[in-house]
mmCIF file of C-alpha atoms in Angstrom:
data_model
loop_
_atom_site.group_PDB
_atom_site.id
_atom_site.type_symbol
_atom_site.label_atom_id
_atom_site.label_comp_id
_atom_site.label_asym_id
_atom_site.label_seq_id
_atom_site.Cartn_x
_atom_site.Cartn_y
_atom_site.Cartn_z
ATOM 1 C CA UNK A 1 -4.172 20.117 -39.105
ATOM 2 C CA UNK A 2 -7.605 20.639 -37.082
ATOM 3 C CA UNK A 3 -8.056 23.936 -35.752
ATOM 4 C CA UNK A 4 -9.452 23.394 -32.632
ATOM 5 C CA UNK A 5 -6.426 20.909 -32.384
ATOM 6 C CA UNK A 6 -4.466 23.552 -33.189
ATOM 7 C CA UNK A 7 -5.990 26.239 -30.864
ATOM 8 C CA UNK A 8 -5.539 23.446 -27.334
ATOM 9 C CA UNK A 9 -1.767 24.132 -28.216
ATOM 10 C CA UNK A 10 -1.727 27.470 -28.233
ATOM 11 C CA UNK A 11 -3.087 26.883 -24.915
ATOM 12 C CA UNK A 12 -0.581 24.310 -23.852
ATOM 13 C CA UNK A 13 2.435 26.842 -24.599
ATOM 14 C CA UNK A 14 3.328 28.327 -21.593
ATOM 15 C CA UNK A 15 3.557 25.648 -20.169
ATOM 16 C CA UNK A 16 5.853 23.940 -22.269
ATOM 17 C CA UNK A 17 9.805 24.744 -21.549
ATOM 18 C CA UNK A 18 12.778 23.501 -23.911
ATOM 19 C CA UNK A 19 12.094 21.271 -26.148
ATOM 20 C CA UNK A 20 9.212 18.407 -26.745
ATOM 21 C CA UNK A 21 7.121 16.308 -28.968
ATOM 22 C CA UNK A 22 4.232 17.473 -29.954
ATOM 23 C CA UNK A 23 2.777 14.345 -28.705
ATOM 24 C CA UNK A 24 4.477 14.809 -24.590
ATOM 25 C CA UNK A 25 2.396 18.168 -24.071
ATOM 26 C CA UNK A 26 0.294 16.479 -21.834
ATOM 27 C CA UNK A 27 0.805 13.461 -18.597
ATOM 28 C CA UNK A 28 -1.832 11.251 -19.275
ATOM 29 C CA UNK A 29 -1.446 9.146 -16.373
ATOM 30 C CA UNK A 30 -2.204 11.188 -13.568
ATOM 31 C CA UNK A 31 -3.265 11.419 -9.788
ATOM 32 C CA UNK A 32 -4.811 8.586 -10.052
ATOM 33 C CA UNK A 33 -2.133 6.401 -11.305
ATOM 34 C CA UNK A 34 -0.439 7.284 -8.392
ATOM 35 C CA UNK A 35 -3.290 6.406 -6.156
ATOM 36 C CA UNK A 36 -3.873 2.825 -7.427
ATOM 37 C CA UNK A 37 0.327 1.612 -6.587
ATOM 38 C CA UNK A 38 -0.390 3.162 -3.252
ATOM 39 C CA UNK A 39 -2.862 1.543 -2.676
ATOM 40 C CA UNK A 40 -1.715 -2.442 -3.847
ATOM 41 C CA UNK A 41 1.340 -1.733 -1.890
ATOM 42 C CA UNK A 42 -0.871 -1.257 1.565
ATOM 43 C CA UNK A 43 -2.847 -4.303 0.607
ATOM 44 C CA UNK A 44 0.079 -6.223 -0.174
ATOM 45 C CA UNK A 45 2.510 -5.083 2.990
ATOM 46 C CA UNK A 46 -0.713 -5.366 5.453
ATOM 47 C CA UNK A 47 -1.110 -9.257 4.581
ATOM 48 C CA UNK A 48 3.254 -9.647 5.274
ATOM 49 C CA UNK A 49 1.947 -7.907 8.403
ATOM 50 C CA UNK A 50 -0.598 -10.343 9.598
ATOM 51 C CA UNK A 51 1.750 -13.459 7.802
ATOM 52 C CA UNK A 52 4.366 -12.893 10.872
ATOM 53 C CA UNK A 53 1.882 -14.524 13.072
ATOM 54 C CA UNK A 54 0.550 -17.211 11.489
ATOM 55 C CA UNK A 55 3.368 -18.522 9.193
ATOM 56 C CA UNK A 56 6.796 -17.099 10.943
ATOM 57 C CA UNK A 57 5.002 -17.482 14.779
ATOM 58 C CA UNK A 58 6.241 -13.955 15.501
ATOM 59 C CA UNK A 59 3.656 -13.650 18.600
ATOM 60 C CA UNK A 60 4.215 -9.909 19.350
ATOM 61 C CA UNK A 61 2.215 -9.057 17.124
ATOM 62 C CA UNK A 62 -1.061 -10.859 17.449
ATOM 63 C CA UNK A 63 -2.523 -7.749 18.177
ATOM 64 C CA UNK A 64 -2.298 -7.213 15.017
ATOM 65 C CA UNK A 65 -3.140 -9.901 13.255
ATOM 66 C CA UNK A 66 -7.238 -9.431 11.865
ATOM 67 C CA UNK A 67 -6.443 -5.508 12.066
ATOM 68 C CA UNK A 68 -3.919 -5.876 9.379
ATOM 69 C CA UNK A 69 -6.247 -8.760 7.509
ATOM 70 C CA UNK A 70 -9.070 -6.779 7.821
ATOM 71 C CA UNK A 71 -6.814 -3.154 5.955
ATOM 72 C CA UNK A 72 -5.545 -5.040 3.506
ATOM 73 C CA UNK A 73 -9.522 -6.188 2.517
ATOM 74 C CA UNK A 74 -10.558 -2.459 3.007
ATOM 75 C CA UNK A 75 -8.097 -1.232 0.784
ATOM 76 C CA UNK A 76 -7.853 -4.167 -1.833
ATOM 77 C CA UNK A 77 -11.271 -3.757 -2.810
ATOM 78 C CA UNK A 78 -10.825 -0.244 -3.666
ATOM 79 C CA UNK A 79 -8.046 -1.062 -5.106
ATOM 80 C CA UNK A 80 -8.936 -1.876 -9.334
ATOM 81 C CA UNK A 81 -10.565 1.449 -8.614
ATOM 82 C CA UNK A 82 -8.183 3.983 -9.360
ATOM 83 C CA UNK A 83 -8.119 1.918 -12.436
ATOM 84 C CA UNK A 84 -11.482 2.008 -13.988
ATOM 85 C CA UNK A 85 -12.256 5.556 -13.170
ATOM 86 C CA UNK A 86 -8.448 5.647 -14.939
ATOM 87 C CA UNK A 87 -10.113 4.634 -18.330
ATOM 88 C CA UNK A 88 -12.304 5.973 -21.382
ATOM 89 C CA UNK A 89 -14.892 3.604 -20.476
ATOM 90 C CA UNK A 90 -15.052 2.521 -17.391
ATOM 91 C CA UNK A 91 -18.529 0.738 -17.703
ATOM 92 C CA UNK A 92 -16.976 -1.559 -20.503
ATOM 93 C CA UNK A 93 -14.252 -2.883 -17.913
ATOM 94 C CA UNK A 94 -15.513 -6.096 -17.168
ATOM 95 C CA UNK A 95 -14.619 -6.820 -20.899
ATOM 96 C CA UNK A 96 -10.880 -7.203 -19.575
ATOM 97 C CA UNK A 97 -12.489 -10.123 -18.093
ATOM 98 C CA UNK A 98 -14.383 -11.938 -20.989
ATOM 99 C CA UNK A 99 -12.085 -11.681 -23.318
ATOM 100 C CA UNK A 100 -8.748 -11.534 -21.435
ATOM 101 C CA UNK A 101 -5.244 -10.565 -23.544
ATOM 102 C CA UNK A 102 -2.908 -12.282 -21.934
ATOM 103 C CA UNK A 103 -0.037 -10.926 -23.716
ATOM 104 C CA UNK A 104 -0.552 -7.132 -22.073
ATOM 105 C CA UNK A 105 0.422 -6.793 -18.022
ATOM 106 C CA UNK A 106 -2.188 -4.393 -17.429
ATOM 107 C CA UNK A 107 -4.713 -6.775 -18.696
ATOM 108 C CA UNK A 108 -3.884 -9.803 -16.665
ATOM 109 C CA UNK A 109 -3.898 -7.565 -12.818
ATOM 110 C CA UNK A 110 -7.695 -8.438 -12.857
ATOM 111 C CA UNK A 111 -6.482 -12.227 -12.729
ATOM 112 C CA UNK A 112 -4.177 -11.613 -9.748
ATOM 113 C CA UNK A 113 -6.403 -9.433 -8.036
ATOM 114 C CA UNK A 114 -9.079 -11.907 -8.690
ATOM 115 C CA UNK A 115 -6.717 -14.646 -7.528
ATOM 116 C CA UNK A 116 -5.920 -12.917 -4.357
ATOM 117 C CA UNK A 117 -9.064 -11.325 -3.216
ATOM 118 C CA UNK A 118 -10.921 -15.247 -3.893
ATOM 119 C CA UNK A 119 -8.307 -17.390 -3.472
ATOM 120 C CA UNK A 120 -6.743 -15.558 -0.564
ATOM 121 C CA UNK A 121 -7.417 -12.982 1.761
ATOM 122 C CA UNK A 122 -11.887 -13.349 1.771
ATOM 123 C CA UNK A 123 -11.046 -17.628 2.178
ATOM 124 C CA UNK A 124 -8.277 -16.719 5.180
ATOM 125 C CA UNK A 125 -11.065 -14.487 6.946
ATOM 126 C CA UNK A 126 -13.649 -16.586 6.649
ATOM 127 C CA UNK A 127 -11.392 -19.388 8.310
ATOM 128 C CA UNK A 128 -10.273 -16.530 10.779
ATOM 129 C CA UNK A 129 -13.252 -15.217 12.059
ATOM 130 C CA UNK A 130 -16.302 -18.568 11.551
ATOM 131 C CA UNK A 131 -15.870 -19.785 14.773
ATOM 132 C CA UNK A 132 -16.378 -16.306 16.340
ATOM 133 C CA UNK A 133 -19.270 -15.552 13.651
ATOM 134 C CA UNK A 134 -21.153 -18.591 14.876
ATOM 135 C CA UNK A 135 -20.958 -17.730 19.015
ATOM 136 C CA UNK A 136 -21.641 -13.543 17.989
ATOM 137 C CA UNK A 137 -24.782 -15.245 16.275
ATOM 138 C CA UNK A 138 -26.066 -16.909 19.271
ATOM 139 C CA UNK A 139 -25.858 -14.359 21.860
ATOM 140 C CA UNK A 140 -27.714 -10.933 19.377
ATOM 141 C CA UNK A 141 -30.504 -10.921 17.601
ATOM 142 C CA UNK A 142 -31.762 -8.893 14.653
ATOM 143 C CA UNK A 143 -30.098 -7.541 11.519
ATOM 144 C CA UNK A 144 -26.643 -8.406 12.842
ATOM 145 C CA UNK A 145 -27.479 -12.028 13.972
ATOM 146 C CA UNK A 146 -28.943 -12.760 10.152
ATOM 147 C CA UNK A 147 -25.588 -11.172 8.720
ATOM 148 C CA UNK A 148 -23.012 -12.894 11.215
ATOM 149 C CA UNK A 149 -25.532 -16.811 10.252
ATOM 150 C CA UNK A 150 -25.176 -16.425 6.571
ATOM 151 C CA UNK A 151 -20.890 -15.361 6.390
ATOM 152 C CA UNK A 152 -20.768 -17.777 9.073
ATOM 153 C CA UNK A 153 -22.392 -20.452 6.141
ATOM 154 C CA UNK A 154 -25.328 -21.531 9.150
ATOM 155 C CA UNK A 155 -22.020 -23.798 9.493
ATOM 156 C CA UNK A 156 -22.421 -24.275 13.893
ATOM 157 C CA UNK A 157 -19.559 -26.239 13.985
ATOM 158 C CA UNK A 158 -17.518 -25.316 16.663
ATOM 159 C CA UNK A 159 -15.560 -28.894 17.499
ATOM 160 C CA UNK A 160 -12.305 -29.527 17.604
ATOM 161 C CA UNK A 161 -11.581 -31.310 14.149
ATOM 162 C CA UNK A 162 -13.199 -28.131 13.169
ATOM 163 C CA UNK A 163 -11.091 -25.669 14.305
ATOM 164 C CA UNK A 164 -8.265 -28.067 14.228
ATOM 165 C CA UNK A 165 -9.345 -27.931 10.522
ATOM 166 C CA UNK A 166 -9.376 -24.596 10.173
ATOM 167 C CA UNK A 167 -6.371 -23.435 11.824
ATOM 168 C CA UNK A 168 -3.980 -26.163 9.274
ATOM 169 C CA UNK A 169 -6.371 -24.170 6.448
ATOM 170 C CA UNK A 170 -5.361 -21.004 7.603
ATOM 171 C CA UNK A 171 -1.914 -21.677 7.379
ATOM 172 C CA UNK A 172 -1.744 -23.136 3.809
ATOM 173 C CA UNK A 173 -3.662 -19.859 2.781
ATOM 174 C CA UNK A 174 -1.203 -17.780 4.596
ATOM 175 C CA UNK A 175 1.978 -19.578 2.843
ATOM 176 C CA UNK A 176 -0.147 -19.158 -0.779
ATOM 177 C CA UNK A 177 -1.001 -15.321 0.242
ATOM 178 C CA UNK A 178 2.887 -14.644 0.378
ATOM 179 C CA UNK A 179 3.809 -15.018 -2.756
ATOM 180 C CA UNK A 180 0.401 -13.655 -3.748
ATOM 181 C CA UNK A 181 0.924 -10.596 -1.880
ATOM 182 C CA UNK A 182 4.920 -10.174 -3.989
ATOM 183 C CA UNK A 183 2.962 -11.185 -7.127
ATOM 184 C CA UNK A 184 0.363 -8.668 -6.735
ATOM 185 C CA UNK A 185 2.261 -5.881 -6.034
ATOM 186 C CA UNK A 186 5.061 -6.687 -8.279
ATOM 187 C CA UNK A 187 3.700 -6.957 -11.147
ATOM 188 C CA UNK A 188 3.057 -3.437 -10.994
ATOM 189 C CA UNK A 189 6.283 -2.527 -10.339
ATOM 190 C CA UNK A 190 6.729 -4.966 -13.886
ATOM 191 C CA UNK A 191 4.213 -2.290 -15.902
ATOM 192 C CA UNK A 192 6.665 0.265 -15.067
ATOM 193 C CA UNK A 193 10.110 -1.503 -14.996
ATOM 194 C CA UNK A 194 8.707 -3.443 -18.730
ATOM 195 C CA UNK A 195 8.892 0.148 -20.398
ATOM 196 C CA UNK A 196 12.355 0.037 -21.901
ATOM 197 C CA UNK A 197 11.606 3.416 -23.312
ATOM 198 C CA UNK A 198 11.249 5.815 -20.829
ATOM 199 C CA UNK A 199 15.163 5.503 -19.035
ATOM 200 C CA UNK A 200 13.138 6.797 -15.635
ATOM 201 C CA UNK A 201 11.431 3.261 -15.486
ATOM 202 C CA UNK A 202 13.202 0.458 -17.166
ATOM 203 C CA UNK A 203 15.449 -0.591 -14.780
ATOM 204 C CA UNK A 204 14.840 -4.465 -13.267
ATOM 205 C CA UNK A 205 15.292 -3.059 -9.650
ATOM 206 C CA UNK A 206 11.971 -1.396 -9.649
ATOM 207 C CA UNK A 207 9.811 -4.321 -9.425
ATOM 208 C CA UNK A 208 11.965 -5.209 -5.623
ATOM 209 C CA UNK A 209 11.526 -1.271 -4.941
ATOM 210 C CA UNK A 210 7.797 -1.450 -4.737
ATOM 211 C CA UNK A 211 8.216 -4.811 -3.403
ATOM 212 C CA UNK A 212 9.592 -3.418 -0.667
ATOM 213 C CA UNK A 213 7.812 -0.169 -0.615
ATOM 214 C CA UNK A 214 5.005 -1.632 0.001
ATOM 215 C CA UNK A 215 6.224 -4.287 2.847
ATOM 216 C CA UNK A 216 6.785 -0.541 4.527
ATOM 217 C CA UNK A 217 3.719 1.214 3.323
ATOM 218 C CA UNK A 218 1.648 -1.885 4.793
ATOM 219 C CA UNK A 219 3.530 -2.021 8.450
ATOM 220 C CA UNK A 220 3.539 1.241 8.489
ATOM 221 C CA UNK A 221 -0.571 1.940 8.199
ATOM 222 C CA UNK A 222 -1.432 -0.975 10.265
ATOM 223 C CA UNK A 223 0.839 0.267 13.136
ATOM 224 C CA UNK A 224 -0.560 3.845 13.026
ATOM 225 C CA UNK A 225 -3.998 1.920 12.539
ATOM 226 C CA UNK A 226 -3.307 0.277 15.394
ATOM 227 C CA UNK A 227 -2.374 3.446 17.716
ATOM 228 C CA UNK A 228 -5.311 5.770 17.162
ATOM 229 C CA UNK A 229 -8.383 2.787 17.052
ATOM 230 C CA UNK A 230 -7.024 0.981 20.303
ATOM 231 C CA UNK A 231 -7.058 4.099 23.213
ATOM 232 C CA UNK A 232 -10.889 4.459 21.275
ATOM 233 C CA UNK A 233 -11.553 2.167 21.413
ATOM 234 C CA UNK A 234 -11.163 1.052 25.029
ATOM 235 C CA UNK A 235 -8.768 -0.252 24.943
ATOM 236 C CA UNK A 236 -4.210 0.035 25.875
ATOM 237 C CA UNK A 237 -1.747 -0.023 23.452
ATOM 238 C CA UNK A 238 0.953 -2.445 23.450
ATOM 239 C CA UNK A 239 4.087 -1.290 22.957
ATOM 240 C CA UNK A 240 5.174 -5.531 23.508
ATOM 241 C CA UNK A 241 3.289 -5.688 19.870
ATOM 242 C CA UNK A 242 3.903 -1.817 18.919
ATOM 243 C CA UNK A 243 7.896 -2.486 19.719
ATOM 244 C CA UNK A 244 7.889 -5.414 17.758
ATOM 245 C CA UNK A 245 6.656 -4.372 14.632
ATOM 246 C CA UNK A 246 8.777 -0.655 14.422
ATOM 247 C CA UNK A 247 11.175 -3.224 14.262
ATOM 248 C CA UNK A 248 10.165 -5.021 11.188
ATOM 249 C CA UNK A 249 9.335 -1.698 9.450
ATOM 250 C CA UNK A 250 12.539 -0.644 10.078
ATOM 251 C CA UNK A 251 15.005 -2.946 8.745
ATOM 252 C CA UNK A 252 12.112 -2.922 6.199
ATOM 253 C CA UNK A 253 12.793 0.949 5.284
ATOM 254 C CA UNK A 254 16.480 0.283 5.403
ATOM 255 C CA UNK A 255 16.490 -2.338 2.668
ATOM 256 C CA UNK A 256 14.001 -0.176 0.328
ATOM 257 C CA UNK A 257 16.130 3.022 0.991
ATOM 258 C CA UNK A 258 19.378 0.893 0.258
ATOM 259 C CA UNK A 259 17.591 -0.940 -3.237
ATOM 260 C CA UNK A 260 16.455 2.763 -4.079
ATOM 261 C CA UNK A 261 20.183 4.154 -3.510
ATOM 262 C CA UNK A 262 22.055 1.549 -5.382
ATOM 263 C CA UNK A 263 19.280 1.989 -8.675
ATOM 264 C CA UNK A 264 19.830 5.737 -8.474
ATOM 265 C CA UNK A 265 24.761 4.698 -8.053
ATOM 266 C CA UNK A 266 23.831 2.732 -11.148
ATOM 267 C CA UNK A 267 21.742 4.545 -13.243
ATOM 268 C CA UNK A 268 24.365 7.310 -12.280
ATOM 269 C CA UNK A 269 27.134 4.729 -13.012
ATOM 270 C CA UNK A 270 25.453 3.983 -16.661
ATOM 271 C CA UNK A 271 25.194 8.041 -17.170
ATOM 272 C CA UNK A 272 23.842 7.150 -20.616
ATOM 273 C CA UNK A 273 22.270 10.090 -22.981
ATOM 274 C CA UNK A 274 19.155 10.818 -20.322
ATOM 275 C CA UNK A 275 21.287 11.170 -17.573
ATOM 276 C CA UNK A 276 20.873 15.198 -17.811
ATOM 277 C CA UNK A 277 17.462 15.169 -18.640
ATOM 278 C CA UNK A 278 16.342 13.120 -15.507
ATOM 279 C CA UNK A 279 19.444 15.022 -13.503
ATOM 280 C CA UNK A 280 17.874 18.539 -13.925
ATOM 281 C CA UNK A 281 14.789 16.788 -13.544
ATOM 282 C CA UNK A 282 14.801 15.679 -10.081
ATOM 283 C CA UNK A 283 16.314 19.203 -9.596
ATOM 284 C CA UNK A 284 14.217 21.196 -10.546
ATOM 285 C CA UNK A 285 11.012 19.607 -11.070
ATOM 286 C CA UNK A 286 11.136 16.526 -7.963
ATOM 287 C CA UNK A 287 13.223 18.675 -6.093
ATOM 288 C CA UNK A 288 10.278 18.596 -3.695
ATOM 289 C CA UNK A 289 8.387 15.247 -3.977
ATOM 290 C CA UNK A 290 11.615 13.199 -4.012
ATOM 291 C CA UNK A 291 14.662 14.983 -2.253
ATOM 292 C CA UNK A 292 12.982 16.506 0.071
ATOM 293 C CA UNK A 293 9.856 14.271 0.479
ATOM 294 C CA UNK A 294 10.691 10.934 -0.106
ATOM 295 C CA UNK A 295 14.404 10.834 0.578
ATOM 296 C CA UNK A 296 14.870 13.235 4.051
ATOM 297 C CA UNK A 297 11.000 13.197 5.188
ATOM 298 C CA UNK A 298 10.187 9.956 4.110
ATOM 299 C CA UNK A 299 13.131 7.729 4.696
ATOM 300 C CA UNK A 300 16.135 9.769 6.931
ATOM 301 C CA UNK A 301 14.319 11.580 9.559
ATOM 302 C CA UNK A 302 11.848 7.907 10.262
ATOM 303 C CA UNK A 303 14.637 6.174 10.622
ATOM 304 C CA UNK A 304 17.010 8.466 12.651
ATOM 305 C CA UNK A 305 13.730 8.537 14.652
ATOM 306 C CA UNK A 306 13.628 5.149 15.383
ATOM 307 C CA UNK A 307 16.983 4.926 15.689
ATOM 308 C CA UNK A 308 17.112 6.860 19.048
ATOM 309 C CA UNK A 309 14.832 4.475 20.236
ATOM 310 C CA UNK A 310 17.073 2.051 19.584
ATOM 311 C CA UNK A 311 20.266 3.390 20.289
ATOM 312 C CA UNK A 312 19.017 5.202 23.888
ATOM 313 C CA UNK A 313 16.662 2.324 24.628
ATOM 314 C CA UNK A 314 17.597 2.568 28.395
ATOM 315 C CA UNK A 315 15.117 6.068 28.670
ATOM 316 C CA UNK A 316 12.691 5.038 25.821
ATOM 317 C CA UNK A 317 11.963 2.317 27.566
ATOM 318 C CA UNK A 318 11.646 4.595 30.288
ATOM 319 C CA UNK A 319 9.260 7.254 29.218
ATOM 320 C CA UNK A 320 6.469 4.940 27.265
ATOM 321 C CA UNK A 321 4.173 7.644 25.988
ATOM 322 C CA UNK A 322 7.603 9.216 23.944
ATOM 323 C CA UNK A 323 8.437 6.593 22.455
ATOM 324 C CA UNK A 324 4.365 6.387 20.818
ATOM 325 C CA UNK A 325 4.972 10.191 19.763
ATOM 326 C CA UNK A 326 8.019 9.229 17.931
ATOM 327 C CA UNK A 327 6.844 5.967 16.640
ATOM 328 C CA UNK A 328 3.797 8.037 15.756
ATOM 329 C CA UNK A 329 5.452 11.102 13.910
ATOM 330 C CA UNK A 330 7.597 8.290 12.284
ATOM 331 C CA UNK A 331 4.879 6.512 10.656
ATOM 332 C CA UNK A 332 2.778 8.993 9.583
ATOM 333 C CA UNK A 333 6.371 10.577 7.745
ATOM 334 C CA UNK A 334 6.429 7.571 5.564
ATOM 335 C CA UNK A 335 3.094 7.445 4.729
ATOM 336 C CA UNK A 336 4.115 10.944 2.923
ATOM 337 C CA UNK A 337 7.297 9.775 1.489
ATOM 338 C CA UNK A 338 5.776 6.581 -0.209
ATOM 339 C CA UNK A 339 2.736 8.580 -1.401
ATOM 340 C CA UNK A 340 5.503 10.410 -2.307
ATOM 341 C CA UNK A 341 7.738 7.777 -4.167
ATOM 342 C CA UNK A 342 4.353 6.620 -6.859
ATOM 343 C CA UNK A 343 4.072 10.193 -7.298
ATOM 344 C CA UNK A 344 7.651 10.759 -8.446
ATOM 345 C CA UNK A 345 8.111 7.752 -10.382
ATOM 346 C CA UNK A 346 4.239 7.903 -12.006
ATOM 347 C CA UNK A 347 4.169 11.711 -13.165
ATOM 348 C CA UNK A 348 8.474 12.153 -13.090
ATOM 349 C CA UNK A 349 8.577 9.413 -15.727
ATOM 350 C CA UNK A 350 6.528 11.525 -17.923
ATOM 351 C CA UNK A 351 7.914 14.953 -17.003
ATOM 352 C CA UNK A 352 10.857 14.793 -19.775
ATOM 353 C CA UNK A 353 10.850 14.564 -23.605
ATOM 354 C CA UNK A 354 11.861 11.702 -26.088
ATOM 355 C CA UNK A 355 14.179 13.732 -27.115
ATOM 356 C CA UNK A 356 16.018 14.960 -23.241
ATOM 357 C CA UNK A 357 16.038 18.030 -24.675
ATOM 358 C CA UNK A 358 12.857 19.697 -22.372
ATOM 359 C CA UNK A 359 10.478 19.376 -19.373
ATOM 360 C CA UNK A 360 7.285 19.850 -19.008
ATOM 361 C CA UNK A 361 4.744 20.155 -15.667
ATOM 362 C CA UNK A 362 2.156 18.617 -14.724
ATOM 363 C CA UNK A 363 -1.047 20.906 -14.137
ATOM 364 C CA UNK A 364 -3.257 18.762 -11.225
ATOM 365 C CA UNK A 365 -7.075 20.013 -11.654
ATOM 366 C CA UNK A 366 -9.279 19.937 -8.340
ATOM 367 C CA UNK A 367 -12.279 18.071 -9.656
ATOM 368 C CA UNK A 368 -13.191 16.209 -12.016
ATOM 369 C CA UNK A 369 -12.506 11.765 -12.420
ATOM 370 C CA UNK A 370 -8.975 13.053 -13.016
ATOM 371 C CA UNK A 371 -8.550 15.473 -10.054
ATOM 372 C CA UNK A 372 -7.478 15.623 -6.344
ATOM 373 C CA UNK A 373 -10.829 16.017 -5.126
ATOM 374 C CA UNK A 374 -11.799 12.465 -6.235
ATOM 375 C CA UNK A 375 -8.431 11.567 -5.269
ATOM 376 C CA UNK A 376 -8.889 12.133 -1.912
ATOM 377 C CA UNK A 377 -12.513 10.625 -2.309
ATOM 378 C CA UNK A 378 -10.521 7.138 -3.263
ATOM 379 C CA UNK A 379 -7.950 7.474 -0.122
ATOM 380 C CA UNK A 380 -10.818 8.020 2.585
ATOM 381 C CA UNK A 381 -13.167 4.770 0.972
ATOM 382 C CA UNK A 382 -10.630 1.991 2.368
ATOM 383 C CA UNK A 383 -10.842 3.402 5.794
ATOM 384 C CA UNK A 384 -14.884 4.212 5.860
ATOM 385 C CA UNK A 385 -15.039 0.182 4.233
ATOM 386 C CA UNK A 386 -12.411 -0.715 7.423
ATOM 387 C CA UNK A 387 -15.232 0.761 9.477
ATOM 388 C CA UNK A 388 -18.283 -1.480 8.347
ATOM 389 C CA UNK A 389 -15.474 -4.002 8.292
ATOM 390 C CA UNK A 390 -14.738 -4.195 12.216
ATOM 391 C CA UNK A 391 -18.061 -3.175 12.755
ATOM 392 C CA UNK A 392 -19.212 -6.787 11.334
ATOM 393 C CA UNK A 393 -16.010 -8.268 12.525
ATOM 394 C CA UNK A 394 -14.990 -6.873 15.441
ATOM 395 C CA UNK A 395 -10.471 -7.075 15.323
ATOM 396 C CA UNK A 396 -10.906 -4.855 19.844
ATOM 397 C CA UNK A 397 -10.793 -8.442 21.692
ATOM 398 C CA UNK A 398 -7.437 -9.450 20.099
ATOM 399 C CA UNK A 399 -6.177 -5.541 19.568
ATOM 400 C CA UNK A 400 -6.796 -4.845 23.505
ATOM 401 C CA UNK A 401 -4.859 -8.071 24.102
ATOM 402 C CA UNK A 402 -7.501 -10.491 26.012
ATOM 403 C CA UNK A 403 -5.570 -12.945 26.221
ATOM 404 C CA UNK A 404 -2.606 -12.909 26.636
ATOM 405 C CA UNK A 405 -0.976 -13.239 29.851
ATOM 406 C CA UNK A 406 -0.213 -10.757 31.988
ATOM 407 C CA UNK A 407 3.529 -12.402 32.735
ATOM 408 C CA UNK A 408 4.559 -12.526 28.523
ATOM 409 C CA UNK A 409 2.773 -8.361 28.720
ATOM 410 C CA UNK A 410 4.488 -7.162 31.411
ATOM 411 C CA UNK A 411 8.178 -9.515 30.597
ATOM 412 C CA UNK A 412 8.168 -7.726 27.089
ATOM 413 C CA UNK A 413 7.927 -4.445 28.598
#
């Protein structure tokens, strides 16, 4: 055996407990693969929230519509970076599109991603902002005028027929976009759920669990951004809008929690040979991230907080600031819980030996391409992109509720 390889094994031995196969002494999918499903989940969830306005005509969440679309775009642009950075040869990533392997679920991501970006999200954002970009270009000078005219494809048609066509196109694209959003994140769950050799991943419920956790993370993040950005841009938070969005978030969390609980009960009921090592892993290696952060802080506490605002509706409705604080804490905890969910799936699934006789340890690096610092940069990058997008396509007018009649606002408050 190669002496250098033996020395590497010797260095890694202190990290190994119990029994483990020699080819399982390190975790191959690290923090970047945790970040990837988290980001794609936000994309899907934000788009589903935007579709509530255009398809399901939920007018209360209209202030979140453009912010949801821009958030989805900002996160979608970053989504493949985690995968490309994880590759041994990231400079060859384009070959996945030039020489596609249709039998590879991972390879098909490139086409699903391109479809969602080009045929759904960019088109919808363009139709939403087309007349606004024409109007902005008329009032501006310099670089911004050039940018808005170019983005509007030098169109100056703001007639009734063109506007009516924009509205029809928006509705069609949004209807097409809903299954596309489900496909974008459902396939991530499909990749994990179809790995039969790994009992932690192999479950028919995994794609559905991923979908609902995506909806939860996207809605929670847009609510959080709305509650932070609106006061910073001189607007007033519409509690009618936040209340309605939190209602959808509340039901999505309940469905997500129920699906995960059913999956857990199913695994326990089956009690196959892997149940002992999985139980040991949950109670030792994943206790803090799964039991404490994912289940207790990320699901049960937010459900309890939101439930209190519903049970004591009269008291909370009188104190708007208290309601804002409760929602703010709930959406932050939900984000922590969803990220912990991705961590537990990706890292947890690589911690036990295929012999079911031992557990290994994941040692996170700080620097390097798979390190904590790079992962934090990837998580911060969508926020930076969103800041640029809001400069080019400002959603503030809609977020501040301009154009909403006072009567409607007061009635709903």
